[in-house]
CSV table of C-alpha atoms and ligand atoms in Angstrom, one decimal:
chain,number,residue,atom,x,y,z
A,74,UNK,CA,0.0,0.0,0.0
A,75,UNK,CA,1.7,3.3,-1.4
A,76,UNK,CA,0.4,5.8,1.5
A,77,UNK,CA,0.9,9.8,1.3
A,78,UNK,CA,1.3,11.1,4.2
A,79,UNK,CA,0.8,15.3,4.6
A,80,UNK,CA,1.6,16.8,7.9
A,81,UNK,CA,4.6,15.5,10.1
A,82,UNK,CA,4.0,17.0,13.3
A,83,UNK,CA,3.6,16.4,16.9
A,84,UNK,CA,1.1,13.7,16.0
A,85,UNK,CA,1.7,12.9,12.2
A,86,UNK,CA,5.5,12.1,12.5
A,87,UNK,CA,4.7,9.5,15.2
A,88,UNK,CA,1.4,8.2,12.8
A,89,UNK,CA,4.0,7.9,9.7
A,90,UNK,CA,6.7,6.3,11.4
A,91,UNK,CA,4.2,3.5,12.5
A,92,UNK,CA,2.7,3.0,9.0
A,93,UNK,CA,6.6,2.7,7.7
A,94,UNK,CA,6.4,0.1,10.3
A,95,UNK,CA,4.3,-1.9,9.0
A,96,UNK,CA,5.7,-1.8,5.9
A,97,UNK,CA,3.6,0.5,4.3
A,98,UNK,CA,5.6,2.3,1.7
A,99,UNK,CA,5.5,6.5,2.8
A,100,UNK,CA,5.5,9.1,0.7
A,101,UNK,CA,5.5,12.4,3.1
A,102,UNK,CA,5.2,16.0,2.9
A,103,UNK,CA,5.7,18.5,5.5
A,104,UNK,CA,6.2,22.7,5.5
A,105,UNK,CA,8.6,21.9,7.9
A,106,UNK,CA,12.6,20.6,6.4
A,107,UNK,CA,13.1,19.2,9.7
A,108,UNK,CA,10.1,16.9,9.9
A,109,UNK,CA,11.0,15.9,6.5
A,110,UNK,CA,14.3,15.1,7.4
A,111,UNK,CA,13.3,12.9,10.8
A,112,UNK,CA,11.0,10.6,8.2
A,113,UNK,CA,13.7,10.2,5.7
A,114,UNK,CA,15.8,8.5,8.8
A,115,UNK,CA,12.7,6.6,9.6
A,116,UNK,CA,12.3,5.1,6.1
A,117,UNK,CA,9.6,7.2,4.2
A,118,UNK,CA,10.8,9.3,0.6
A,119,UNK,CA,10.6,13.1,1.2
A,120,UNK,CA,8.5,14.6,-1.3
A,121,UNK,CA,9.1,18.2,-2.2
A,122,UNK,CA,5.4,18.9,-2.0
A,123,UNK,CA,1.9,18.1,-1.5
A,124,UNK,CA,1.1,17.6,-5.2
A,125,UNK,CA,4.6,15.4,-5.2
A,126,UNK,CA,3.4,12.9,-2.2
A,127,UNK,CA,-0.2,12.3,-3.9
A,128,UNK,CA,0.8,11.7,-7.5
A,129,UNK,CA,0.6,7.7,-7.2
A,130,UNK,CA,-0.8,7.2,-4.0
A,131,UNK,CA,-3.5,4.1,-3.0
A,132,UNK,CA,-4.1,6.0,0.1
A,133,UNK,CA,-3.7,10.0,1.2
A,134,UNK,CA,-3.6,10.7,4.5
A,135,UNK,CA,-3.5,14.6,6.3
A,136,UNK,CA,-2.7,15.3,9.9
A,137,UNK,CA,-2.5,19.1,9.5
A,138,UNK,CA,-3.5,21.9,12.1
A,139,UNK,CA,-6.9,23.2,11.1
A,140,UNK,CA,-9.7,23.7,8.7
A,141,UNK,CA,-7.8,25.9,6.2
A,142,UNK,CA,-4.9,24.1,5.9
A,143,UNK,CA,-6.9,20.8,5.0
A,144,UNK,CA,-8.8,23.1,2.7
A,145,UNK,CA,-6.3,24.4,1.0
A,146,UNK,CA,-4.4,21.6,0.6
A,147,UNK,CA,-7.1,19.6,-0.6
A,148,UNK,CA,-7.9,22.6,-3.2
A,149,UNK,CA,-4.6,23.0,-4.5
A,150,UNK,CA,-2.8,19.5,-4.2
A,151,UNK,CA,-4.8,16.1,-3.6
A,152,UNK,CA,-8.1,16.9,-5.3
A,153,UNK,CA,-6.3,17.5,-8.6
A,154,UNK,CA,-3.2,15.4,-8.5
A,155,UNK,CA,-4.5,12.2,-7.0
A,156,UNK,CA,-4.9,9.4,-8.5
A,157,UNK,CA,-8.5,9.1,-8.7
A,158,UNK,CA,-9.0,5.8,-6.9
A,159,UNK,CA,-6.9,7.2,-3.8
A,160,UNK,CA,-8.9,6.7,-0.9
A,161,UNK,CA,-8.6,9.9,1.0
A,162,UNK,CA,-8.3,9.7,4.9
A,163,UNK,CA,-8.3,13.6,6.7
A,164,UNK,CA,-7.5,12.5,10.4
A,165,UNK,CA,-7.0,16.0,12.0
A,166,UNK,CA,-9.5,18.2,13.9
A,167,UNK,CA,-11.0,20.4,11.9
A,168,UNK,CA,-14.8,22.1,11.5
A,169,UNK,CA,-17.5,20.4,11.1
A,170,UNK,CA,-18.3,22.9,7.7
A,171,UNK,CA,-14.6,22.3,6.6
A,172,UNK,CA,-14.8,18.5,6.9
A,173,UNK,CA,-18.1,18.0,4.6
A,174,UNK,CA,-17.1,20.6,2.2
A,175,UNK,CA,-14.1,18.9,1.5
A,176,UNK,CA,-15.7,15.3,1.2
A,177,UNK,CA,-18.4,17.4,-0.8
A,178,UNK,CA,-15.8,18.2,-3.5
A,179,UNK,CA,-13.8,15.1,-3.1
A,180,UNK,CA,-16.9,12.5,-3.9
A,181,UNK,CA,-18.2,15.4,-6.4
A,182,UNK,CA,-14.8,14.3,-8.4
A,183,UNK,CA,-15.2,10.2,-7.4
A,184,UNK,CA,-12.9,10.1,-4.6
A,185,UNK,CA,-13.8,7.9,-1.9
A,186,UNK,CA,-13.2,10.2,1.5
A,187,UNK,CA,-13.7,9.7,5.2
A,188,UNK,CA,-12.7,12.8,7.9
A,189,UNK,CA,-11.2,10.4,10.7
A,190,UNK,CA,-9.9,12.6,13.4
A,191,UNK,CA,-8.1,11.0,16.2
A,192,UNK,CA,-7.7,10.7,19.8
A,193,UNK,CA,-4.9,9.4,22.5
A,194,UNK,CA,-2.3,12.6,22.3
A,195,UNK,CA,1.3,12.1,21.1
A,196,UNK,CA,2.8,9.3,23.5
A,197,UNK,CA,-0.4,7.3,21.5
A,198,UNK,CA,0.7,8.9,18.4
A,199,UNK,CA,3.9,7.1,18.7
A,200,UNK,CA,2.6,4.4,20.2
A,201,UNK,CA,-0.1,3.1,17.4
A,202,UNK,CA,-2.6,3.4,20.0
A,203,UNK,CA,-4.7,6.4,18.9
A,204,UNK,CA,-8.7,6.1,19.1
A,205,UNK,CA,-9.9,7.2,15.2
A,206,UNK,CA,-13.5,8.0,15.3
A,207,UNK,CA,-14.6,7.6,11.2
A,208,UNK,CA,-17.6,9.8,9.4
A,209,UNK,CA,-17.3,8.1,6.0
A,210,UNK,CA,-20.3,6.2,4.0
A,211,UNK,CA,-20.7,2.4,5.5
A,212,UNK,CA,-19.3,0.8,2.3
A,213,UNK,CA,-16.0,2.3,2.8
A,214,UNK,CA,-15.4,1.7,6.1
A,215,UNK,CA,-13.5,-2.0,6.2
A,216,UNK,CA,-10.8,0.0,3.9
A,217,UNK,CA,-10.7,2.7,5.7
A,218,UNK,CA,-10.2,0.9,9.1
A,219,UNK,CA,-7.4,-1.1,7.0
A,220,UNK,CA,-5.5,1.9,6.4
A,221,UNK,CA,-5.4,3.2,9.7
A,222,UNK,CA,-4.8,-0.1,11.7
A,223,UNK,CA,-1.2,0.2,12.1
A,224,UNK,CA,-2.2,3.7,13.8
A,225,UNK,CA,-4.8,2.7,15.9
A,226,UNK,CA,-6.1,1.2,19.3
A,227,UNK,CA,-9.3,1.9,18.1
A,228,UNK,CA,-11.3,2.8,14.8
A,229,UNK,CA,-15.1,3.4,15.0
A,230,UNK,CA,-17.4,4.8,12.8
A,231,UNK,CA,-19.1,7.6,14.0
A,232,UNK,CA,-21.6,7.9,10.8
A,233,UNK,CA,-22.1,9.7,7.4
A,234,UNK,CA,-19.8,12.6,6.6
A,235,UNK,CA,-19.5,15.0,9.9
A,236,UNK,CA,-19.8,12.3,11.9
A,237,UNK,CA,-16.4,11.8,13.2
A,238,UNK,CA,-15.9,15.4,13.2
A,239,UNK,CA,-19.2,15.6,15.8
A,240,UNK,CA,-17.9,13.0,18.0
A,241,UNK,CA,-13.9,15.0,18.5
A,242,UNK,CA,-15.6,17.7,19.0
A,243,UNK,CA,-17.7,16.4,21.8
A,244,UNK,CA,-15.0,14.3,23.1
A,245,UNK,CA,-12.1,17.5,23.5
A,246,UNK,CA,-14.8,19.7,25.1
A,247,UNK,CA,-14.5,17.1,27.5
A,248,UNK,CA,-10.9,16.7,27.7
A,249,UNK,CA,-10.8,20.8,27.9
A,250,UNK,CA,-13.1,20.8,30.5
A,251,UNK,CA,-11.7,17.7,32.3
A,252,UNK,CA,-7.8,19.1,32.1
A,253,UNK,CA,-8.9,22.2,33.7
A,254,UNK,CA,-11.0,19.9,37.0
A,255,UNK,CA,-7.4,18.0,37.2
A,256,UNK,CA,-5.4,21.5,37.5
A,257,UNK,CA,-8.0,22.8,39.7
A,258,UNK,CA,-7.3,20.1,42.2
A,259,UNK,CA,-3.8,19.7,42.2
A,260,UNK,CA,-4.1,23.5,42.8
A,261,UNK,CA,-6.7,23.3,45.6
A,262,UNK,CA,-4.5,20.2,47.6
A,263,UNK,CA,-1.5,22.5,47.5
A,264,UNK,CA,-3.5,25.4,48.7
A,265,UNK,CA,-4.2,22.3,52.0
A,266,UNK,CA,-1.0,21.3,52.1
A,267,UNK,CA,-1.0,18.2,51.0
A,268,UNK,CA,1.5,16.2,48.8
A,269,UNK,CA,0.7,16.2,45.2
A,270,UNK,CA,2.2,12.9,45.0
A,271,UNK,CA,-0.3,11.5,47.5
A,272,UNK,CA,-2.8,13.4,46.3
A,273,UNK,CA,-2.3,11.7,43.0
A,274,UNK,CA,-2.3,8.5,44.9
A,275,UNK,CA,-5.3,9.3,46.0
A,276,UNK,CA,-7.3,10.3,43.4
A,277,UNK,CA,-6.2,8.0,40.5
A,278,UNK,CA,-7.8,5.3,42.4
A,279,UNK,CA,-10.7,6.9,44.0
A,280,UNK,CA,-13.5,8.7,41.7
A,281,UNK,CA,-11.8,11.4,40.3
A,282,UNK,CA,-10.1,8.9,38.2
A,283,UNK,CA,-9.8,10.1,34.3
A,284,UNK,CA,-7.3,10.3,31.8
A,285,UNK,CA,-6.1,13.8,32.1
A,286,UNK,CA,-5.1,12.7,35.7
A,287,UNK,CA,-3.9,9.3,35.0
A,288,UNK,CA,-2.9,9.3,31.1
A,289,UNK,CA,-1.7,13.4,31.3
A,290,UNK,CA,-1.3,14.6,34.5
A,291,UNK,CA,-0.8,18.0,34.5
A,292,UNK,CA,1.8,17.9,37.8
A,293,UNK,CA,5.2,16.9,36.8
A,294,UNK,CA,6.4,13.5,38.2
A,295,UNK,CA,3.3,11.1,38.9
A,296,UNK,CA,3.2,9.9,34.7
A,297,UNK,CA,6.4,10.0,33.2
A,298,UNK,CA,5.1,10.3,30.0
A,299,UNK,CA,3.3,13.1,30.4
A,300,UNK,CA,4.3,16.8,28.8
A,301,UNK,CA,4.1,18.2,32.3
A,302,UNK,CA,7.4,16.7,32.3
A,303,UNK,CA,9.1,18.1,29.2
A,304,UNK,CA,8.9,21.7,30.8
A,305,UNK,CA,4.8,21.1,28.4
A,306,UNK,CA,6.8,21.0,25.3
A,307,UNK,CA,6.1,18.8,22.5
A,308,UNK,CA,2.4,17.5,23.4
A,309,UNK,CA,-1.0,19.3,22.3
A,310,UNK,CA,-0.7,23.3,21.7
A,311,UNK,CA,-2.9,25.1,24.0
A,312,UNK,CA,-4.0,27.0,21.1
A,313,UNK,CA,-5.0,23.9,19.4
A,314,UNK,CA,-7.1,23.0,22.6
A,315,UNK,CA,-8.7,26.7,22.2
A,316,UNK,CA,-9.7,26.1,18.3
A,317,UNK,CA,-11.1,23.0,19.5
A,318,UNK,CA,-13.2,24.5,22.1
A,319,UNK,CA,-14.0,27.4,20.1
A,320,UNK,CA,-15.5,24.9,17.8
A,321,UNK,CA,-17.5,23.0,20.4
A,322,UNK,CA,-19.1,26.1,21.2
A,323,UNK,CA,-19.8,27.5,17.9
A,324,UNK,CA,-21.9,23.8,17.5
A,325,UNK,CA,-23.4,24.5,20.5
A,326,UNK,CA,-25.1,28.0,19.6
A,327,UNK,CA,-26.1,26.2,16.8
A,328,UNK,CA,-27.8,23.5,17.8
A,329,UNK,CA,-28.9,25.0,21.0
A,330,UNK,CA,-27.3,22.4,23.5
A,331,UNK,CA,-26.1,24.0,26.9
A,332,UNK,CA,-22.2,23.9,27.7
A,333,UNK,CA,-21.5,26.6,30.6
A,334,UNK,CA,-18.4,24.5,31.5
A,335,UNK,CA,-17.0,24.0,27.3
A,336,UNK,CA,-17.5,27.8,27.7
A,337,UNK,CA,-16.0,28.7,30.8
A,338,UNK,CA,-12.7,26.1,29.4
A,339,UNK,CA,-12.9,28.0,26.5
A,340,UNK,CA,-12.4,31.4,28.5
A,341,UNK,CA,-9.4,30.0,30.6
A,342,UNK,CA,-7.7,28.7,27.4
A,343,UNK,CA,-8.1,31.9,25.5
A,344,UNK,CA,-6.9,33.4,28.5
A,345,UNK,CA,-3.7,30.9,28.7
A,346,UNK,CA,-3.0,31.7,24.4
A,347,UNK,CA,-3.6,36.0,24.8
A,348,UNK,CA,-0.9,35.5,27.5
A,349,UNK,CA,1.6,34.0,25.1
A,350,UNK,CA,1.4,30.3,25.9
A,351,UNK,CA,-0.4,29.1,22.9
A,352,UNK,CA,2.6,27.0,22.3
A,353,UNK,CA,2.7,25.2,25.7
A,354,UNK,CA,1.2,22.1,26.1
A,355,UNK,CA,-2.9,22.7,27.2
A,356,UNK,CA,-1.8,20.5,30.6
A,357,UNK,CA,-0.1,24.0,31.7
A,358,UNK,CA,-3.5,25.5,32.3
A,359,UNK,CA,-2.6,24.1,35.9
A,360,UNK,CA,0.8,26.5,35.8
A,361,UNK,CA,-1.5,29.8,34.8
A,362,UNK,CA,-3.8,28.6,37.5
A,363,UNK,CA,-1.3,28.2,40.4
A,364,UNK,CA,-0.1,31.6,39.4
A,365,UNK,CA,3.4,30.6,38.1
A,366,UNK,CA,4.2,30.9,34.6
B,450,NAD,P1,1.5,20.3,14.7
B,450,NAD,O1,1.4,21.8,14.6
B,450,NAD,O2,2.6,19.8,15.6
B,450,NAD,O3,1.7,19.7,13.3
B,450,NAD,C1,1.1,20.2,12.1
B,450,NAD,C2,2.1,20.0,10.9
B,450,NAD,O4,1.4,20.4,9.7
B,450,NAD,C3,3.3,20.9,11.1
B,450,NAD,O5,4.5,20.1,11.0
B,450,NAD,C4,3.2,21.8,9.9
B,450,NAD,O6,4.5,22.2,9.4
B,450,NAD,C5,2.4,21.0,8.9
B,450,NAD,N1,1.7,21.8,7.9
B,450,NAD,C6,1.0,22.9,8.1
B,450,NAD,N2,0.5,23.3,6.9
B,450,NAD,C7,0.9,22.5,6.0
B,450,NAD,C8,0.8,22.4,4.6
B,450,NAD,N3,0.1,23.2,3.8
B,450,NAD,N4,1.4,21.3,3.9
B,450,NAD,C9,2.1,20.4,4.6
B,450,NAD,N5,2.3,20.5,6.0
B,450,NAD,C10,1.7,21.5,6.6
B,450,NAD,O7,0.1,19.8,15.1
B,450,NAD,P2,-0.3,18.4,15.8
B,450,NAD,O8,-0.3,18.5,17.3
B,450,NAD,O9,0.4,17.3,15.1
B,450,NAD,O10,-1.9,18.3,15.4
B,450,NAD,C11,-2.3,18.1,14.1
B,450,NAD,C12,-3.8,17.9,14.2
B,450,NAD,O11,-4.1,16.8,15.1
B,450,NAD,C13,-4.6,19.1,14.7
B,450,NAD,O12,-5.8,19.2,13.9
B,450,NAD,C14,-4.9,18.7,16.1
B,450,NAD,O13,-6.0,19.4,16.6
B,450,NAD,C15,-5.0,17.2,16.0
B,450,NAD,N6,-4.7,16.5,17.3
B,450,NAD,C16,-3.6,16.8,18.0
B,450,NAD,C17,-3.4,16.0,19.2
B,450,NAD,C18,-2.1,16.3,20.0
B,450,NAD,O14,-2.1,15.8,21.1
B,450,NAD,N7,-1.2,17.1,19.6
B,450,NAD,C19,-4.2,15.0,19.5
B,450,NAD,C20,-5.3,14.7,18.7
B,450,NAD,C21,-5.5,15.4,17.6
């Protein structure tokens, strides 16, 4: 399976590396000369662009920051330089709007599309154990889940077109929301004196148990893995957080449902990017909070 890959960063390098892995054959395209460079080591061909990477691909996948980026590059590269049997795979987080206007001109031109964003965070990334949650039409979905396997804990399809888009949505408003309870607490058992540690102990087998605790946690020291560690360098962007929860509450003035604490997670994250920490890791919400950055 000849796969192009568009987007090698904090999550896409560690996606591309696993489908080299697996044998796939990778041709990948990044903005970035660095990132380029990293998955020539790792075994994929550099391509010096996006229309490059698609030109004889089975499979195109894009990991890349936001709605206009997938947009554009859709626009401008895959849509007329793929081959026009590629299946075309767009797993990052983008607008609901963006996501179906892009399979809307894809299937217009016969490609066969799916918008498959993914969950799990880099150390999942790298791992092969992301959660992809899959808007696609049914009939495409057992080649779809193919393609991402060597990615994936999980793949589930969430529906028609929008679908999986819906469902990340839903699912970061939570992990906004939840990442700013964790902080909360860790600042509140300070504020009593006790030992973060413990408290971690504590709560990571009592009912306060979730993954930005256990998975993320925001404190440096309990998980190792965690960006809290790495000074919050090198995980998921607090401004990527805020375009996420910016887009959970745009779909809920829409359709009306009520999310006071998406909007109050949205308030503390735009606070966090206006003071210049876009670029941190969204775990140091617990930093801004405890007064220290
Ligand atoms: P990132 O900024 O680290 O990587 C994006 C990459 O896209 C960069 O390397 C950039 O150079 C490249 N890029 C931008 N425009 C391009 C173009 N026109 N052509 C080719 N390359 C281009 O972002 P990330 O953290 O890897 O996130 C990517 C997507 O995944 C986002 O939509 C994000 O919301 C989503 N996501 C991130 C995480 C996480 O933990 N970081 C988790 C789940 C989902």
């Amino acid at each position: 399976m000849r796969i192009a890959f568009i987007g090698l960063g904090n999550m896409g390098s560690g996606m591309a590396a696993n489908q080299a892995k697996a044998g796939r054959e990778i041709v990948a395209f990044d903005l970035s000369s660095e990132a380029l460079a990293r998955a020539q080591e790792q075994g994929m061909t550099p391509a010096v662009s996006a229309r490059e990477a698609v030109n004889d691909a089975d499979v195109v996948i894009t990991m890349l920051p936001a709605g206009d980026h997938v947009r554009s590059v859709y626009a401008e590269a895959i849509l007329p330089h793929a081959p026009k049997d590629a299946l075309l795979i767009d797993c990052s987080t983008i607008d609901v709007d963006s996501a179906r206007t892009v399979a809307r001109d894809a299937s217009m031109q016969g490609f066969r599309t799916a918008a498959a964003p993914a969950s799990g965070g880099t150390a999942a990334a790298a791992a092969g154990a992301l959660t992809f949650m899959v808007g696609c039409r049914e009939q495409d979905f057992a080649e779809i889940e193919s393609a991402l396997k060597p990615m994936a804990k999980a793949v589930i399809r969430a529906g028609d077109s929008g679908a999986g888009q819906a469902a990340k949505i839903c699912n970061n408003m939570l992990l906004g929301i939840s990442m700013v309870g964790v902080s909360e607490a860790f600042a509140l058992a300070e504020g009593l004196g006790l030992d973060a540690q413990k408290f971690y102990d504590i709560a990571s087998q009592a009912s306060g148990q979730c993954w930005s605790l256990t998975s993320y946690c925001p404190w440096p020291g309990p998980v190792p893995a965690a960006p809290s560690n790495r000074d919050y360098e090198g995980g998921f962007a607090a401004a990527m957080m805020l375009k996420d929860l910016k887009l959970a509450q745009e779909a809920a003035d829409i359709s009306g449902a009520p999310t006071p604490l998406g909007g109050a997670a949205e308030a503390l994250y735009s606070e966090m990017v206006e003071r210049g920490f876009g670029q941190k890791d969204f775990s140091f919400i617990l930093q801004m909070l405890r007064g220290r950055p």
